[in-house]
Amino acid sequence: MTHGEQITKASRSNLALAFLSLPEPKRRDISNFYAFCRIVDDLADQPGIPVAERQTQLDIWRAAVLEKTPGENPLAADFRATLDRYPSIDRSLLGDIISGMEMDLRGMRYETLADLQLYCYRVAGAVGLVSIEMFGYQNPSARDHARALGEALQLTNILRDVADDYRNGCRIYLPLAWLREYGYSEDDLRAERHNAAFLRVMQTLAAFAGRNYAASDAAIAPEDRRSLRPGLIMGDIYRRVLQKMERNKFRVFSTHYRLTHMEKLWHVLRRMCFP
């Protein structure tokens, strides 16, 4: 098992489960990519490490995706070899991903939905664009599918993790302009008030996520459904999580929404049989 596969397996992520639908060589390669994403994301989220040190490590990764770099992570050489097997991957996308992690590192908040969309593109849409080059596709519309699905998945994460994000570094990913418009203050968020204003903000963002799921479905061509199956599995799982939150009126301060292992496995098996 490669270092990347070990990191992926240890993460117990929904992505790791979706990778079961891939043949072994592609599963190894996408696991190396996932491990890269996991490592740089962890660097952005490690409050015990000084910001300057975390920035230095991200700078090393930015260089290491192109060439051997002093101080690089042990995964870096394997990851470069993986990238070399897919010359269609635009390596600037890896810089976009790191830029997204740097936005987290600076503890940015997002004034408008457009500001939040840039963040979502970098940390999720760009991930999708790299992934589909590994999965393989025929129709260029797969790129629209990947971007829309990445944004939908990230918005679902944001909705699910509102409480945890604020508890961990006072992070607010909900558009600040919406909070003001609907009358929900940071004091309300700190006090974890679940009221009508909070529900309106969450429902508005959930509706936008739903439109992205629909756009991702519309953009995938029939001839690509089998090769892009891992993304479809992720969409099924996260859309189900979003539906659970919507039905329960987003009680994210007291409930952590997830699917059971059996529910997730059902989605994997369904897509493997009927992509």
mmCIF file of C-alpha atoms in Angstrom:
data_model
loop_
_atom_site.group_PDB
_atom_site.id
_atom_site.type_symbol
_atom_site.label_atom_id
_atom_site.label_comp_id
_atom_site.label_asym_id
_atom_site.label_seq_id
_atom_site.Cartn_x
_atom_site.Cartn_y
_atom_site.Cartn_z
ATOM 1 C CA MET A 1 0.000 0.000 0.000
ATOM 2 C CA THR A 2 1.414 3.393 -0.978
ATOM 3 C CA HIS A 3 1.801 6.283 1.459
ATOM 4 C CA GLY A 4 -1.076 8.032 -0.293
ATOM 5 C CA GLU A 5 -3.328 4.986 0.034
ATOM 6 C CA GLN A 6 -2.496 4.753 3.744
ATOM 7 C CA ILE A 7 -3.491 8.384 4.293
ATOM 8 C CA THR A 8 -6.700 7.905 2.299
ATOM 9 C CA LYS A 9 -7.657 4.753 4.181
ATOM 10 C CA ALA A 10 -6.926 6.344 7.577
ATOM 11 C CA SER A 11 -9.081 9.375 6.728
ATOM 12 C CA ARG A 12 -12.279 7.278 6.637
ATOM 13 C CA SER A 13 -13.552 9.834 4.133
ATOM 14 C CA ASN A 14 -16.565 9.453 1.878
ATOM 15 C CA LEU A 15 -14.122 9.905 -0.990
ATOM 16 C CA ALA A 16 -12.207 6.787 0.015
ATOM 17 C CA LEU A 17 -15.438 4.816 -0.231
ATOM 18 C CA ALA A 18 -16.251 6.282 -3.636
ATOM 19 C CA PHE A 19 -12.833 5.208 -4.913
ATOM 20 C CA LEU A 20 -13.887 1.562 -4.529
ATOM 21 C CA SER A 21 -15.612 1.907 -7.889
ATOM 22 C CA LEU A 22 -12.261 2.496 -9.644
ATOM 23 C CA PRO A 23 -9.814 -0.080 -11.042
ATOM 24 C CA GLU A 24 -6.729 -0.521 -8.870
ATOM 25 C CA PRO A 25 -4.246 1.670 -10.826
ATOM 26 C CA LYS A 26 -6.622 4.633 -10.903
ATOM 27 C CA ARG A 27 -7.529 4.026 -7.253
ATOM 28 C CA ARG A 28 -3.843 4.265 -6.337
ATOM 29 C CA ASP A 29 -3.384 7.471 -8.326
ATOM 30 C CA ILE A 30 -6.500 9.228 -7.027
ATOM 31 C CA SER A 31 -5.513 8.179 -3.499
ATOM 32 C CA ASN A 32 -2.183 9.975 -3.953
ATOM 33 C CA PHE A 33 -4.073 13.066 -5.068
ATOM 34 C CA TYR A 34 -6.511 12.810 -2.174
ATOM 35 C CA ALA A 35 -3.560 12.447 0.239
ATOM 36 C CA PHE A 36 -2.067 15.661 -1.173
ATOM 37 C CA CYS A 37 -5.395 17.443 -0.607
ATOM 38 C CA ARG A 38 -5.662 16.002 2.898
ATOM 39 C CA ILE A 39 -2.149 17.112 3.858
ATOM 40 C CA VAL A 40 -2.480 20.698 2.630
ATOM 41 C CA ASP A 41 -5.944 20.966 4.190
ATOM 42 C CA ASP A 42 -4.569 19.777 7.523
ATOM 43 C CA LEU A 43 -1.796 22.368 7.291
ATOM 44 C CA ALA A 44 -4.417 25.094 6.982
ATOM 45 C CA ASP A 45 -6.404 23.702 9.931
ATOM 46 C CA GLN A 46 -3.655 23.065 12.509
ATOM 47 C CA PRO A 47 -4.104 25.769 15.188
ATOM 48 C CA GLY A 48 -1.191 24.382 17.225
ATOM 49 C CA ILE A 49 1.336 25.243 14.490
ATOM 50 C CA PRO A 50 2.313 28.908 13.937
ATOM 51 C CA VAL A 51 0.788 30.441 10.826
ATOM 52 C CA ALA A 52 4.192 31.336 9.384
ATOM 53 C CA GLU A 53 5.338 27.723 9.632
ATOM 54 C CA ARG A 54 2.160 26.459 7.993
ATOM 55 C CA GLN A 55 2.580 29.000 5.192
ATOM 56 C CA THR A 56 6.155 27.816 4.661
ATOM 57 C CA GLN A 57 4.960 24.225 4.298
ATOM 58 C CA LEU A 58 2.292 25.275 1.796
ATOM 59 C CA ASP A 59 4.953 27.183 -0.167
ATOM 60 C CA ILE A 60 7.075 24.024 -0.255
ATOM 61 C CA TRP A 61 4.107 22.049 -1.577
ATOM 62 C CA ARG A 62 3.441 24.699 -4.246
ATOM 63 C CA ALA A 63 6.981 24.166 -5.537
ATOM 64 C CA ALA A 64 7.026 20.398 -4.967
ATOM 65 C CA VAL A 65 4.160 19.658 -7.354
ATOM 66 C CA LEU A 66 6.491 20.824 -10.136
ATOM 67 C CA GLU A 67 9.924 19.566 -9.089
ATOM 68 C CA LYS A 68 11.907 18.044 -6.225
ATOM 69 C CA THR A 69 12.061 20.644 -3.450
ATOM 70 C CA PRO A 70 14.170 20.803 -0.241
ATOM 71 C CA GLY A 71 12.071 19.962 2.811
ATOM 72 C CA GLU A 72 9.271 18.361 0.788
ATOM 73 C CA ASN A 73 6.810 15.868 2.252
ATOM 74 C CA PRO A 74 7.580 12.128 1.667
ATOM 75 C CA LEU A 75 4.437 11.919 -0.476
ATOM 76 C CA ALA A 76 5.662 14.569 -2.920
ATOM 77 C CA ALA A 77 7.755 12.300 -5.152
ATOM 78 C CA ASP A 78 4.927 9.771 -5.501
ATOM 79 C CA PHE A 79 2.507 12.574 -6.257
ATOM 80 C CA ARG A 80 4.725 14.025 -9.007
ATOM 81 C CA ALA A 81 4.976 10.548 -10.541
ATOM 82 C CA THR A 82 1.177 10.333 -10.428
ATOM 83 C CA LEU A 83 0.827 13.696 -12.167
ATOM 84 C CA ASP A 84 3.289 12.617 -14.846
ATOM 85 C CA ARG A 85 0.921 9.775 -15.774
ATOM 86 C CA TYR A 86 -1.798 12.340 -16.574
ATOM 87 C CA PRO A 87 -0.268 15.030 -18.826
ATOM 88 C CA SER A 88 -3.741 16.533 -19.396
ATOM 89 C CA ILE A 89 -3.818 17.804 -15.795
ATOM 90 C CA ASP A 90 -3.259 21.553 -15.665
ATOM 91 C CA ARG A 91 -0.828 21.871 -12.783
ATOM 92 C CA SER A 92 -1.980 25.419 -12.116
ATOM 93 C CA LEU A 93 -5.076 23.759 -10.626
ATOM 94 C CA LEU A 94 -2.865 22.448 -7.812
ATOM 95 C CA GLY A 95 -1.788 26.014 -7.132
ATOM 96 C CA ASP A 96 -5.471 26.993 -7.015
ATOM 97 C CA ILE A 97 -6.069 24.307 -4.380
ATOM 98 C CA ILE A 98 -3.183 25.571 -2.263
ATOM 99 C CA SER A 99 -4.485 29.141 -2.648
ATOM 100 C CA GLY A 100 -7.793 27.932 -1.227
ATOM 101 C CA MET A 101 -5.993 26.486 1.779
ATOM 102 C CA GLU A 102 -4.214 29.807 2.220
ATOM 103 C CA MET A 103 -7.616 31.503 2.396
ATOM 104 C CA ASP A 104 -8.371 29.235 5.369
ATOM 105 C CA LEU A 105 -4.941 29.951 6.825
ATOM 106 C CA ARG A 106 -5.716 33.673 6.893
ATOM 107 C CA GLY A 107 -9.053 32.980 8.566
ATOM 108 C CA MET A 108 -10.919 34.848 5.881
ATOM 109 C CA ARG A 109 -14.609 35.520 6.029
ATOM 110 C CA TYR A 110 -16.746 35.934 2.964
ATOM 111 C CA GLU A 111 -18.750 39.084 2.395
ATOM 112 C CA THR A 112 -20.806 37.885 -0.565
ATOM 113 C CA LEU A 113 -21.832 34.661 -2.226
ATOM 114 C CA ALA A 114 -19.401 35.472 -5.058
ATOM 115 C CA ASP A 115 -16.546 35.655 -2.542
ATOM 116 C CA LEU A 116 -17.592 32.291 -1.118
ATOM 117 C CA GLN A 117 -17.806 30.817 -4.613
ATOM 118 C CA LEU A 118 -14.147 31.661 -5.254
ATOM 119 C CA TYR A 119 -13.214 29.773 -2.109
ATOM 120 C CA CYS A 120 -15.403 26.819 -3.124
ATOM 121 C CA TYR A 121 -13.848 26.740 -6.580
ATOM 122 C CA ARG A 122 -10.344 26.601 -5.164
ATOM 123 C CA VAL A 123 -10.861 23.989 -2.456
ATOM 124 C CA ALA A 124 -13.406 21.812 -4.282
ATOM 125 C CA GLY A 125 -14.031 22.794 -7.916
ATOM 126 C CA ALA A 126 -10.328 22.617 -8.767
ATOM 127 C CA VAL A 127 -10.164 19.249 -6.989
ATOM 128 C CA GLY A 128 -12.943 18.000 -9.242
ATOM 129 C CA LEU A 129 -11.191 19.276 -12.374
ATOM 130 C CA VAL A 130 -8.013 17.367 -11.462
ATOM 131 C CA SER A 131 -9.974 14.256 -10.508
ATOM 132 C CA ILE A 132 -11.840 13.909 -13.795
ATOM 133 C CA GLU A 133 -8.543 13.847 -15.691
ATOM 134 C CA MET A 134 -7.646 10.770 -13.648
ATOM 135 C CA PHE A 135 -11.096 9.211 -13.999
ATOM 136 C CA GLY A 136 -11.213 9.844 -17.758
ATOM 137 C CA TYR A 137 -14.019 11.391 -19.849
ATOM 138 C CA GLN A 138 -14.982 11.988 -23.468
ATOM 139 C CA ASN A 139 -17.312 15.005 -23.436
ATOM 140 C CA PRO A 140 -15.883 18.429 -22.424
ATOM 141 C CA SER A 141 -19.096 19.025 -20.456
ATOM 142 C CA ALA A 142 -17.460 16.859 -17.761
ATOM 143 C CA ARG A 143 -15.551 19.961 -16.696
ATOM 144 C CA ASP A 144 -18.800 21.839 -16.016
ATOM 145 C CA HIS A 145 -20.031 18.787 -14.124
ATOM 146 C CA ALA A 146 -16.876 18.711 -11.980
ATOM 147 C CA ARG A 147 -16.974 22.403 -11.091
ATOM 148 C CA ALA A 148 -20.677 22.396 -10.211
ATOM 149 C CA LEU A 149 -20.399 19.205 -8.189
ATOM 150 C CA GLY A 150 -17.345 20.470 -6.312
ATOM 151 C CA GLU A 151 -19.180 23.650 -5.316
ATOM 152 C CA ALA A 152 -22.260 21.678 -4.254
ATOM 153 C CA LEU A 153 -20.192 19.333 -2.081
ATOM 154 C CA GLN A 154 -18.315 22.200 -0.445
ATOM 155 C CA LEU A 155 -21.492 24.162 0.279
ATOM 156 C CA THR A 156 -22.972 21.041 1.870
ATOM 157 C CA ASN A 157 -19.870 20.757 4.056
ATOM 158 C CA ILE A 158 -20.191 24.418 5.027
ATOM 159 C CA LEU A 159 -23.837 23.988 6.027
ATOM 160 C CA ARG A 160 -23.094 20.823 8.000
ATOM 161 C CA ASP A 161 -20.070 22.315 9.799
ATOM 162 C CA VAL A 162 -21.365 25.779 10.741
ATOM 163 C CA ALA A 163 -21.059 25.060 14.463
ATOM 164 C CA ASP A 164 -17.701 23.259 14.308
ATOM 165 C CA ASP A 165 -16.152 25.948 12.102
ATOM 166 C CA TYR A 166 -17.075 28.718 14.526
ATOM 167 C CA ARG A 167 -15.967 26.691 17.525
ATOM 168 C CA ASN A 168 -12.636 26.057 15.781
ATOM 169 C CA GLY A 169 -11.194 29.489 15.145
ATOM 170 C CA CYS A 170 -14.384 31.556 14.859
ATOM 171 C CA ARG A 171 -14.641 30.766 11.155
ATOM 172 C CA ILE A 172 -17.750 31.947 9.347
ATOM 173 C CA TYR A 173 -18.346 30.652 5.836
ATOM 174 C CA LEU A 174 -21.933 31.891 5.556
ATOM 175 C CA PRO A 175 -21.970 35.102 3.452
ATOM 176 C CA LEU A 176 -21.790 38.030 5.870
ATOM 177 C CA ALA A 177 -24.091 40.131 3.677
ATOM 178 C CA TRP A 178 -26.797 37.491 4.104
ATOM 179 C CA LEU A 179 -26.350 37.447 7.873
ATOM 180 C CA ARG A 180 -26.908 41.197 7.983
ATOM 181 C CA GLU A 181 -29.836 41.029 5.558
ATOM 182 C CA TYR A 182 -31.643 38.349 7.563
ATOM 183 C CA GLY A 183 -30.716 39.806 10.954
ATOM 184 C CA TYR A 184 -28.431 37.094 12.311
ATOM 185 C CA SER A 185 -25.385 38.454 14.137
ATOM 186 C CA GLU A 186 -22.063 36.931 15.106
ATOM 187 C CA ASP A 187 -23.242 37.111 18.721
ATOM 188 C CA ASP A 188 -26.166 34.912 17.674
ATOM 189 C CA LEU A 189 -23.762 32.456 16.090
ATOM 190 C CA ARG A 190 -21.498 32.477 19.138
ATOM 191 C CA ALA A 191 -24.536 31.751 21.318
ATOM 192 C CA GLU A 192 -25.614 29.071 18.821
ATOM 193 C CA ARG A 193 -29.095 30.516 18.411
ATOM 194 C CA HIS A 194 -31.265 28.485 16.088
ATOM 195 C CA ASN A 195 -33.965 30.965 15.123
ATOM 196 C CA ALA A 196 -35.948 32.072 12.079
ATOM 197 C CA ALA A 197 -33.143 34.309 10.794
ATOM 198 C CA PHE A 198 -30.608 31.484 11.025
ATOM 199 C CA LEU A 199 -32.958 29.119 9.244
ATOM 200 C CA ARG A 200 -33.465 31.593 6.379
ATOM 201 C CA VAL A 201 -29.696 31.946 5.846
ATOM 202 C CA MET A 202 -29.217 28.178 5.856
ATOM 203 C CA GLN A 203 -32.157 27.541 3.533
ATOM 204 C CA THR A 204 -30.914 30.162 1.066
ATOM 205 C CA LEU A 205 -27.454 28.606 0.886
ATOM 206 C CA ALA A 206 -28.952 25.102 0.719
ATOM 207 C CA ALA A 207 -31.076 26.148 -2.258
ATOM 208 C CA PHE A 208 -27.963 27.359 -4.023
ATOM 209 C CA ALA A 209 -26.224 24.041 -3.270
ATOM 210 C CA GLY A 210 -29.251 22.234 -4.676
ATOM 211 C CA ARG A 211 -29.020 24.200 -7.912
ATOM 212 C CA ASN A 212 -25.373 23.170 -8.207
ATOM 213 C CA TYR A 213 -26.256 19.504 -7.749
ATOM 214 C CA ALA A 214 -28.838 19.886 -10.516
ATOM 215 C CA ALA A 215 -26.324 21.644 -12.772
ATOM 216 C CA SER A 216 -23.749 18.909 -12.194
ATOM 217 C CA ASP A 217 -26.322 16.272 -13.177
ATOM 218 C CA ALA A 218 -27.308 18.176 -16.304
ATOM 219 C CA ALA A 219 -23.697 18.577 -17.452
ATOM 220 C CA ILE A 220 -22.658 14.915 -17.351
ATOM 221 C CA ALA A 221 -22.920 13.185 -20.714
ATOM 222 C CA PRO A 222 -24.291 9.629 -20.925
ATOM 223 C CA GLU A 223 -20.992 8.322 -22.310
ATOM 224 C CA ASP A 224 -19.137 9.603 -19.233
ATOM 225 C CA ARG A 225 -21.397 8.299 -16.485
ATOM 226 C CA ARG A 226 -19.389 5.110 -15.968
ATOM 227 C CA SER A 227 -15.926 6.686 -15.860
ATOM 228 C CA LEU A 228 -17.100 9.562 -13.648
ATOM 229 C CA ARG A 229 -18.901 7.242 -11.260
ATOM 230 C CA PRO A 230 -16.873 8.251 -8.147
ATOM 231 C CA GLY A 231 -18.191 11.812 -8.445
ATOM 232 C CA LEU A 232 -21.732 10.555 -8.876
ATOM 233 C CA ILE A 233 -21.353 8.494 -5.695
ATOM 234 C CA MET A 234 -20.092 11.544 -3.806
ATOM 235 C CA GLY A 235 -22.993 13.586 -5.147
ATOM 236 C CA ASP A 236 -25.486 10.944 -4.006
ATOM 237 C CA ILE A 237 -24.017 10.786 -0.490
ATOM 238 C CA TYR A 238 -23.711 14.515 0.083
ATOM 239 C CA ARG A 239 -27.064 15.331 -1.463
ATOM 240 C CA ARG A 240 -28.606 12.867 0.981
ATOM 241 C CA VAL A 241 -26.829 14.646 3.866
ATOM 242 C CA LEU A 242 -28.211 17.963 2.615
ATOM 243 C CA GLN A 243 -31.707 16.507 2.491
ATOM 244 C CA LYS A 244 -31.377 15.268 6.081
ATOM 245 C CA MET A 245 -30.410 18.758 7.228
ATOM 246 C CA GLU A 246 -33.255 20.376 5.315
ATOM 247 C CA ARG A 247 -35.851 18.015 6.759
ATOM 248 C CA ASN A 248 -34.529 18.602 10.268
ATOM 249 C CA LYS A 249 -34.389 22.402 9.794
ATOM 250 C CA PHE A 250 -30.590 22.602 10.053
ATOM 251 C CA ARG A 251 -30.162 21.822 13.747
ATOM 252 C CA VAL A 252 -26.406 21.851 13.241
ATOM 253 C CA PHE A 253 -25.621 23.152 16.736
ATOM 254 C CA SER A 254 -26.833 19.919 18.300
ATOM 255 C CA THR A 255 -26.687 17.368 15.480
ATOM 256 C CA HIS A 256 -23.852 16.151 13.267
ATOM 257 C CA TYR A 257 -25.430 14.982 10.040
ATOM 258 C CA ARG A 258 -23.946 11.929 8.375
ATOM 259 C CA LEU A 259 -24.975 8.740 6.644
ATOM 260 C CA THR A 260 -24.417 5.336 8.174
ATOM 261 C CA HIS A 261 -21.820 3.067 6.607
ATOM 262 C CA MET A 262 -24.593 0.914 5.196
ATOM 263 C CA GLU A 263 -26.324 3.930 3.630
ATOM 264 C CA LYS A 264 -23.074 4.970 1.985
ATOM 265 C CA LEU A 265 -22.373 1.441 0.780
ATOM 266 C CA TRP A 266 -25.837 1.296 -0.770
ATOM 267 C CA HIS A 267 -25.035 4.378 -2.857
ATOM 268 C CA VAL A 268 -21.731 2.829 -3.961
ATOM 269 C CA LEU A 269 -23.352 -0.440 -4.982
ATOM 270 C CA ARG A 270 -26.243 1.320 -6.739
ATOM 271 C CA ARG A 271 -23.899 3.381 -8.885
ATOM 272 C CA MET A 272 -21.674 0.391 -9.629
ATOM 273 C CA CYS A 273 -24.707 -1.504 -10.925
ATOM 274 C CA PHE A 274 -26.553 1.436 -12.481
ATOM 275 C CA PRO A 275 -24.136 4.298 -13.243
#
